[in-house]
mmCIF file of C-alpha atoms in Angstrom:
data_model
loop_
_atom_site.group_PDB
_atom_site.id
_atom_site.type_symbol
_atom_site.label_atom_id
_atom_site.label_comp_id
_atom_site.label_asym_id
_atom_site.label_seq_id
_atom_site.Cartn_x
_atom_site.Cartn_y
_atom_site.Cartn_z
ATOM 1 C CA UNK A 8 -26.045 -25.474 -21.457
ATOM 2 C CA UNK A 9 -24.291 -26.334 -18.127
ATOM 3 C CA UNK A 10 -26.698 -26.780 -14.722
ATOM 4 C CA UNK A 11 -28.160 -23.529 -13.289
ATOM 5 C CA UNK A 12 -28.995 -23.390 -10.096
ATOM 6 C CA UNK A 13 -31.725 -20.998 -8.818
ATOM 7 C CA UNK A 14 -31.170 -19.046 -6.054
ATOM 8 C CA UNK A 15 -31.803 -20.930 -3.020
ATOM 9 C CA UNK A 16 -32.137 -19.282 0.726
ATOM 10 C CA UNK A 17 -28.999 -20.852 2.065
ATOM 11 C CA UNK A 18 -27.086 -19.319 -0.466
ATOM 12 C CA UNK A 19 -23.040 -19.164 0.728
ATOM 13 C CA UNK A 20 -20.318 -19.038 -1.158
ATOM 14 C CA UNK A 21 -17.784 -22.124 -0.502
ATOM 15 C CA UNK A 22 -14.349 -20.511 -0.157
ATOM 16 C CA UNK A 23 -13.161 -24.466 0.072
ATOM 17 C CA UNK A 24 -14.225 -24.939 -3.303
ATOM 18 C CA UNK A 25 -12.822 -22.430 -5.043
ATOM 19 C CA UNK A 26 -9.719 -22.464 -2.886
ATOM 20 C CA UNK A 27 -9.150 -25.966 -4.814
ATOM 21 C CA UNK A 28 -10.316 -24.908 -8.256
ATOM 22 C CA UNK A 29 -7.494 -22.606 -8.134
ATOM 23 C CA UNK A 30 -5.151 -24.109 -6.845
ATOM 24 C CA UNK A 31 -5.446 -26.685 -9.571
ATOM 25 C CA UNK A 32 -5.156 -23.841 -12.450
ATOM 26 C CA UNK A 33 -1.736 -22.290 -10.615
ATOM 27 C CA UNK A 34 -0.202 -25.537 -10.711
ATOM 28 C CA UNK A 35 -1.129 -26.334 -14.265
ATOM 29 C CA UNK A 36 0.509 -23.387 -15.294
ATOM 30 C CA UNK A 37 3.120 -22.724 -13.299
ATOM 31 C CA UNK A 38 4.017 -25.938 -12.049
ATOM 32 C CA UNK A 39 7.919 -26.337 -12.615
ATOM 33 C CA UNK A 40 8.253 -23.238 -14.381
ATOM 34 C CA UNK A 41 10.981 -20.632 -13.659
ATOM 35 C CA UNK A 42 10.488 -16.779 -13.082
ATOM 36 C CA UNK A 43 10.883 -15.907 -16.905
ATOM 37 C CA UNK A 44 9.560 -12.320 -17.693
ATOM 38 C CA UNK A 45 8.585 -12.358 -21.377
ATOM 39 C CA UNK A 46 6.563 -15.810 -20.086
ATOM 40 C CA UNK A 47 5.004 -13.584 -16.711
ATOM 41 C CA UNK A 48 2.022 -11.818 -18.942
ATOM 42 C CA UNK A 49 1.165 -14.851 -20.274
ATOM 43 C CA UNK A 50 0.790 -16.914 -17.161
ATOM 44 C CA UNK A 51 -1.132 -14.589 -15.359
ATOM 45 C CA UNK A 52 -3.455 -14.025 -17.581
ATOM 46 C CA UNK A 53 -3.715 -17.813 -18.045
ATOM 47 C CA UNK A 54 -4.132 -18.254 -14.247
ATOM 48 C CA UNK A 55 -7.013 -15.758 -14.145
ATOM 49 C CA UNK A 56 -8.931 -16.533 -17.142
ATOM 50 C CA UNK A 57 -8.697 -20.921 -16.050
ATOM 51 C CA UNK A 58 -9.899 -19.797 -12.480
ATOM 52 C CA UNK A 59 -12.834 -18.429 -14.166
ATOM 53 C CA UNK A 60 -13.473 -20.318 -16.269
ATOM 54 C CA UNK A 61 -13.925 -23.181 -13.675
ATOM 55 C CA UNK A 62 -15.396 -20.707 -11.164
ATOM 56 C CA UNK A 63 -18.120 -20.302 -13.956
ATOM 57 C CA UNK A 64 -18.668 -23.948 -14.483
ATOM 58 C CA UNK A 65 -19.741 -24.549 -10.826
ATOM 59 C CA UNK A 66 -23.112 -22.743 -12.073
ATOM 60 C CA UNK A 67 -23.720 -21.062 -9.540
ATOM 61 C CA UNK A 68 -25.730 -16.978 -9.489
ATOM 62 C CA UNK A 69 -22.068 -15.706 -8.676
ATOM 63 C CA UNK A 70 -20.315 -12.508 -10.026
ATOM 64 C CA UNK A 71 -16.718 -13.671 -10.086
ATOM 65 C CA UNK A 72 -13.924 -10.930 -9.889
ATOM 66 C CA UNK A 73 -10.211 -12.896 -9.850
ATOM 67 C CA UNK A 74 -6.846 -11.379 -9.843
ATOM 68 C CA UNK A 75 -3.655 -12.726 -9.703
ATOM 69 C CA UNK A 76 -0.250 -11.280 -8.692
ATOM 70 C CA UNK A 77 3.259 -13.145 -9.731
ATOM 71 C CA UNK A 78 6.470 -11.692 -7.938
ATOM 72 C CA UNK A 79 10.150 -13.229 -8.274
ATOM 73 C CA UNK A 80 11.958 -13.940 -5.380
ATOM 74 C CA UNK A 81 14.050 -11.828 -4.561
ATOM 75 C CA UNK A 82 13.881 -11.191 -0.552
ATOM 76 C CA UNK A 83 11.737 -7.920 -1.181
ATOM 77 C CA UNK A 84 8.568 -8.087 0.877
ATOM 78 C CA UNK A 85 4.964 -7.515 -0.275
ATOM 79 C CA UNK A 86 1.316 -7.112 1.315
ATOM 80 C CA UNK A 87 -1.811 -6.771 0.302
ATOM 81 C CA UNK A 88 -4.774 -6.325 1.815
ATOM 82 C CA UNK A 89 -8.705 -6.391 0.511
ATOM 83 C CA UNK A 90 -12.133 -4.289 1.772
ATOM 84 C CA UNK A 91 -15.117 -4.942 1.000
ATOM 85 C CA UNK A 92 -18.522 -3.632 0.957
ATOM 86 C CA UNK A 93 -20.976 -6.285 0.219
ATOM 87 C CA UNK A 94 -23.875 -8.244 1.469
ATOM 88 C CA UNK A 95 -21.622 -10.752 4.052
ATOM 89 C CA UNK A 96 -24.281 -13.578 4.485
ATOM 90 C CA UNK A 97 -23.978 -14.445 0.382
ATOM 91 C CA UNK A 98 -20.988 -13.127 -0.684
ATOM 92 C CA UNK A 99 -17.372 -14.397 -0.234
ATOM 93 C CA UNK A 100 -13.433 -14.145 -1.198
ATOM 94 C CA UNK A 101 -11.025 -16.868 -1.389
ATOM 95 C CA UNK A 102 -6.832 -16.511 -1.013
ATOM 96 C CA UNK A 103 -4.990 -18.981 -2.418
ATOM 97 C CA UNK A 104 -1.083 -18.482 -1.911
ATOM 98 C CA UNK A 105 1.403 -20.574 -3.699
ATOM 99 C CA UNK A 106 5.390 -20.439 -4.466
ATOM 100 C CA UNK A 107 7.835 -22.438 -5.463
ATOM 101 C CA UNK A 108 11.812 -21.602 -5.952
ATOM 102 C CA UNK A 109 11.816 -19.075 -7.918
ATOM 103 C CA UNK A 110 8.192 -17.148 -7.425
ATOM 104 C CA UNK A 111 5.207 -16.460 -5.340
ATOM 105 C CA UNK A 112 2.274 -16.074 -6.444
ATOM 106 C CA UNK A 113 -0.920 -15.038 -4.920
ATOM 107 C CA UNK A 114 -4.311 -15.457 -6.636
ATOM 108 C CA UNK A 115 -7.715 -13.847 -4.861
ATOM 109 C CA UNK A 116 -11.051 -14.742 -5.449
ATOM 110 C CA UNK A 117 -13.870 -12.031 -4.675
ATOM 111 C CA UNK A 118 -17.551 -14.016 -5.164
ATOM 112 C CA UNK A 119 -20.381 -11.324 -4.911
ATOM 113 C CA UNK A 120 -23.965 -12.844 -5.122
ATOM 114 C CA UNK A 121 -26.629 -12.233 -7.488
ATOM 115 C CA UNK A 122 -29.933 -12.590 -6.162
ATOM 116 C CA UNK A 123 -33.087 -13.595 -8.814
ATOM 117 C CA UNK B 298 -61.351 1.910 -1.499
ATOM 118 C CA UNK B 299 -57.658 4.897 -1.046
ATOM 119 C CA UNK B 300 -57.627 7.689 -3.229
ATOM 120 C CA UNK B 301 -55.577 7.340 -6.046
ATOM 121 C CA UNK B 302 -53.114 10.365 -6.413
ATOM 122 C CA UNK B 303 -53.013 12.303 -10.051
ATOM 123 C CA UNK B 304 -51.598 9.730 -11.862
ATOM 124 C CA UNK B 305 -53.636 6.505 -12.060
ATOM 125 C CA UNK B 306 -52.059 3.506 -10.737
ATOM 126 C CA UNK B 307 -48.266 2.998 -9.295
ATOM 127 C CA UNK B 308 -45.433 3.725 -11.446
ATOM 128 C CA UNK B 309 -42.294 1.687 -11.540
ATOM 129 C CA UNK B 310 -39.690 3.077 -9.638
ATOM 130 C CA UNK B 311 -37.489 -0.001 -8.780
ATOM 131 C CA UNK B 312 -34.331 0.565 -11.728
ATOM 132 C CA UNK B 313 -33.246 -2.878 -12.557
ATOM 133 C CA UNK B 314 -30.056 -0.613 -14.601
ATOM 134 C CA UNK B 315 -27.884 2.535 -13.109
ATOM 135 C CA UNK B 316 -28.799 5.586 -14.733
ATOM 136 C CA UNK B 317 -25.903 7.203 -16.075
ATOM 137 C CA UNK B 318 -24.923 9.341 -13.097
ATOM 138 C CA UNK B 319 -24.510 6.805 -10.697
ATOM 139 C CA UNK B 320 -22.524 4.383 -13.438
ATOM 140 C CA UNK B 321 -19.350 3.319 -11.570
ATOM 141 C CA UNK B 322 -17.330 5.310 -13.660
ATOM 142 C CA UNK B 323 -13.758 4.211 -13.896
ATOM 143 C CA UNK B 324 -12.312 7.330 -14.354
ATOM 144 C CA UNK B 325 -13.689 9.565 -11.078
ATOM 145 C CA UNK B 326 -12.886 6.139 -8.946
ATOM 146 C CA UNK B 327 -9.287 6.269 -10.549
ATOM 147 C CA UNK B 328 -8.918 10.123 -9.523
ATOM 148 C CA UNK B 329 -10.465 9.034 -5.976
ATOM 149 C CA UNK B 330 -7.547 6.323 -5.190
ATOM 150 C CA UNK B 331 -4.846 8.515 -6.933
ATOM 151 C CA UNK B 332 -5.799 11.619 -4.683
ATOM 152 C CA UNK B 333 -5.950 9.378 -1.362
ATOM 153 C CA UNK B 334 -2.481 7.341 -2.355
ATOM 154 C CA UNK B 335 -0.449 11.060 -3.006
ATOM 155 C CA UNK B 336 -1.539 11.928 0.191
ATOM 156 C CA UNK B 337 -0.881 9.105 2.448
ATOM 157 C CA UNK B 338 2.100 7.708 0.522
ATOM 158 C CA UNK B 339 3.592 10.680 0.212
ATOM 159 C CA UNK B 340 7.055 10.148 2.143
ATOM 160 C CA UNK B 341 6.355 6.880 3.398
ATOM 161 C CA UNK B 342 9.223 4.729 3.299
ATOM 162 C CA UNK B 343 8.984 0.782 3.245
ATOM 163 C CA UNK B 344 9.030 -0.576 6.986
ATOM 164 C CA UNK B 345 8.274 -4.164 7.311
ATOM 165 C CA UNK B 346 6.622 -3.608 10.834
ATOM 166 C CA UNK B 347 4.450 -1.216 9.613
ATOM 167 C CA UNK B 348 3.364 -2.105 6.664
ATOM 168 C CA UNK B 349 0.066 -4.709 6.787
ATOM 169 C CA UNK B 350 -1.397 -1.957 9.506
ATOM 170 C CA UNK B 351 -1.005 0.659 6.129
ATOM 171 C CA UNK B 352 -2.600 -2.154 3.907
ATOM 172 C CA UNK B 353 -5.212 -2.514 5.805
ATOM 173 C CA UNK B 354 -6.411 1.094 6.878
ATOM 174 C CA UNK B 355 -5.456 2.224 2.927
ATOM 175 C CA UNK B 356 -7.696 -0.091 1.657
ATOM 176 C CA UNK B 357 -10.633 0.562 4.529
ATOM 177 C CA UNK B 358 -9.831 4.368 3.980
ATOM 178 C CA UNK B 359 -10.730 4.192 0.187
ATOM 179 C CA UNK B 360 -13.623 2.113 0.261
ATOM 180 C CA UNK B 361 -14.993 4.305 2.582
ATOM 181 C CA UNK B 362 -14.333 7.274 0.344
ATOM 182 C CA UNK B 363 -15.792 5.511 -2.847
ATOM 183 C CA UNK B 364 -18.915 5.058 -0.418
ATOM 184 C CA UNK B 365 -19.133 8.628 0.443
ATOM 185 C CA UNK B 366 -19.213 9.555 -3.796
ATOM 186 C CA UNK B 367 -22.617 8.098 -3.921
ATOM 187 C CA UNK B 368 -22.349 4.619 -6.041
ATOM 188 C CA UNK B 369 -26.118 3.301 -5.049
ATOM 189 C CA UNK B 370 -26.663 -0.144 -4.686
ATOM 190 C CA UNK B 371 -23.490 -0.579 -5.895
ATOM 191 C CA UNK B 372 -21.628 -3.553 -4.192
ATOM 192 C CA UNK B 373 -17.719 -2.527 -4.074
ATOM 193 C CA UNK B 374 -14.021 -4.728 -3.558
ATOM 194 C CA UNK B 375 -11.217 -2.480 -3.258
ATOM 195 C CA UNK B 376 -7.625 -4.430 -3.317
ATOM 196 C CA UNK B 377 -4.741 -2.419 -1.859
ATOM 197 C CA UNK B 378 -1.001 -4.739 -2.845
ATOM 198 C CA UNK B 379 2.425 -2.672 -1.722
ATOM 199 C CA UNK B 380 5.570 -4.133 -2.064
ATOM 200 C CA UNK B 381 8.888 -2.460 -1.263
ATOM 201 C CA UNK B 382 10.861 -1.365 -4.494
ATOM 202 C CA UNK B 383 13.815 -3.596 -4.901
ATOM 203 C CA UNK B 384 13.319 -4.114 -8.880
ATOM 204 C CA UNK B 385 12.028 -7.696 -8.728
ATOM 205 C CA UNK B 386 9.454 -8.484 -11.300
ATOM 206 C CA UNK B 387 5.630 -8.423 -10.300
ATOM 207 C CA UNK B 388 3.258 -9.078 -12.697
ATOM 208 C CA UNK B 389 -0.734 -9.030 -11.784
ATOM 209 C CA UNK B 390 -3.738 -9.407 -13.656
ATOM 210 C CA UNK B 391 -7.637 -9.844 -12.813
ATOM 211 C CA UNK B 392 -10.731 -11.253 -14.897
ATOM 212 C CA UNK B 393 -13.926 -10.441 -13.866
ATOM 213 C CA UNK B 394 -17.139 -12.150 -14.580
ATOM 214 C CA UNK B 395 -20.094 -9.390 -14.061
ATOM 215 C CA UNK B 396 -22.358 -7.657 -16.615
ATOM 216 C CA UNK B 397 -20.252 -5.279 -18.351
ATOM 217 C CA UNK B 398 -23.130 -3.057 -19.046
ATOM 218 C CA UNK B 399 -23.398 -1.960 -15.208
ATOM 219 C CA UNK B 400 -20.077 -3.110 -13.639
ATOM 220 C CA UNK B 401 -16.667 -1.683 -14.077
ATOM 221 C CA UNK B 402 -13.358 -1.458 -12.476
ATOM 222 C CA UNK B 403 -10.259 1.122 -11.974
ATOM 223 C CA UNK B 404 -6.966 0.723 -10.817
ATOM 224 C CA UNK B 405 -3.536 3.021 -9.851
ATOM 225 C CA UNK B 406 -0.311 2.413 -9.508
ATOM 226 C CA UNK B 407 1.890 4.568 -6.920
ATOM 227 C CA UNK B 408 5.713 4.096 -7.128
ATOM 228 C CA UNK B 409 8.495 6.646 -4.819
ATOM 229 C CA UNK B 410 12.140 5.447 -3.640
ATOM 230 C CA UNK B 411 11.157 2.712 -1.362
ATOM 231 C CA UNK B 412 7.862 1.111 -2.474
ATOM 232 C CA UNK B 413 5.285 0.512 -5.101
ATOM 233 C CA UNK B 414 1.834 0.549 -4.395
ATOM 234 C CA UNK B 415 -0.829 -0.850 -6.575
ATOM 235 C CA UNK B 416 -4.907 -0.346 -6.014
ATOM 236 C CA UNK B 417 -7.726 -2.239 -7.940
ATOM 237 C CA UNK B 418 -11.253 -1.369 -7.395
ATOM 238 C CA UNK B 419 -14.169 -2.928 -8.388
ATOM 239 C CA UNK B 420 -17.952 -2.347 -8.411
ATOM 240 C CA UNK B 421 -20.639 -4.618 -8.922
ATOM 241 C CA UNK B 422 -24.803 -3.790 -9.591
ATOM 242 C CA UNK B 423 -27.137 -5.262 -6.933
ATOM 243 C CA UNK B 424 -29.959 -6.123 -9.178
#
C-alpha cells in the first residue's frame, strides 16, 4: 500500500504540485498529436484518468475532481470560469493550460480536503 | 450531578452519511442549472467583451442557487465553460476521486445560434 499521510494541521493543498503532475500527463498524451476527432474521446479520458491517477499517488486525504476540455483551433473563442463553496484554508484548484498547433487544451484540478 | 432527560445518556446525532433527502441528487441539480441557463442564455449572443463577466456571475449565480436547495455539509464546485458556436470540435471529460456512496455530480449542456454553454457541478460530503 502506498504512504498515507494523516491529517496534519497545516494541511494545504500545493497547486505547484499538481500543476506539474499534469502537465506531465497532457504532454504524454498529446504531445505531437494532431486534432483528430475519432482520437479526441480517447485522449481526454486518458488525460483525466493519468492526472488522477498521479494526483492519488501523492497520498495525500484529498478528494480529487479533474476535468479536461480539448478544443481545435479554429479562431472561435472560449471561457470558463469555476465557483466554489468549500473550506478555503484546506482546499484548492489547479489550471493547467496547454496548446500546441492544432489544439488547446485546458485541464482543472479541484482538491477538496478530507479531514480524519 | 445534571438531570438526565427521558432517555438515559446522549444519543448520536453527528451523521457520518447523508440521509437520503439531502443526497446530492444529480437529477434536481441538473433541473437547477438547466432552469437558470434558459433564463439567462436565453438571447444572448456571443460577445467577446462580455463574455468572462457572464462566466463568472453564471457560475457564482448557480452555486448560490444549489446553496439555497439545502445540500448540508455538502462541499460544492460548479464549472461554467461557454464557447461561441463556430463548429470546432470540443471534447471534455472529468474523473473524480470521492466516495461514490455520498458524492455525485450533474452536468448541462446549452447550445442557441451563437454559443454553447456547458455546466458541471459537483458535490462532495464533509465527513
Amino acid at each position: 500500500m502506498e504512504e498515507f499521510h494523516p491529517h496534519n494541521d497545516e494541511m494545504i493543498f500545493n497547486a505547484d504540485e499538481a500543476h506539474n503532475i499534469v502537465k506531465e500527463c497532457i504532454e504524454s498524451v498529446l504531445g505531437k498529436a494532431d486534432y483528430n476527432q475519432n482520437k479526441v474521446n480517447q485522449w481526454t479520458a486518458a488525460i483525466v484518468e493519468q492526472s488522477l491517477t498521479h494526483l492519488v499517488k501523492l497520498g495525500k486525504t484529498y478528494k480529487y475532481i479533474v476535468t479536461c476540455a480539448v478544443m481545435q483551433r479554429s479562431g472561435a473563442g472560449l471561457h470558463t470560469a469555476s465557483s466554489c463553496f468549500w473550506d478555503t484554508t484546506t482546499d484548492g484548484t489547479c489550471t493547467v493550460r496547454w496548446e500546441n498547433r492544432t489544439m488547446n487544451c485546458i485541464v482543472n484540478v479541484f482538491a477538496v480536503a478530507i479531514l480524519l | 450531578m445534571g438531570e438526565l432527560g427521558p432517555d438515559e445518556g446522549a444519543e448520536n446525532t453527528y451523521s457520518l452519511r447523508p440521509g437520503l433527502q439531502h443526497r446530492f441528487k444529480s437529477s434536481t441539480v441538473k433541473e437547477c442549472i438547466r432552469a437558470i441557463l434558459k433564463e439567462k442564455l436565453a438571447n444572448v449572443q456571443y460577445i467577446p467583451e462580455e463574455m468572462p463577466e457572464l462566466t463568472k456571475s453564471l457560475s457564482e449565480t448557480i452555486k448560490d442557487r444549489l446553496k439555497e436547495e439545502g445540500f448540508d455539509r455538502y462541499k460544492m464546485v460548479v464549472q461554467v465553460v461557454i464557447g461561441e458556436q463556430r463548429g470546432e470540435g470540443v471534447n471534455m471529460a472529468a474523473r473524480c476521486f470521492w466516495d461514490a456512496d455520498t458524492d455525485s455530480c450533474a452536468h448541462h449542456v446549452f447550445m442557441n445560434d451563437s454559443l454553447f454553454c456547458v455546466v458541471a457541478a459537483f458535490g462532495c460530503f464533509y465527513y
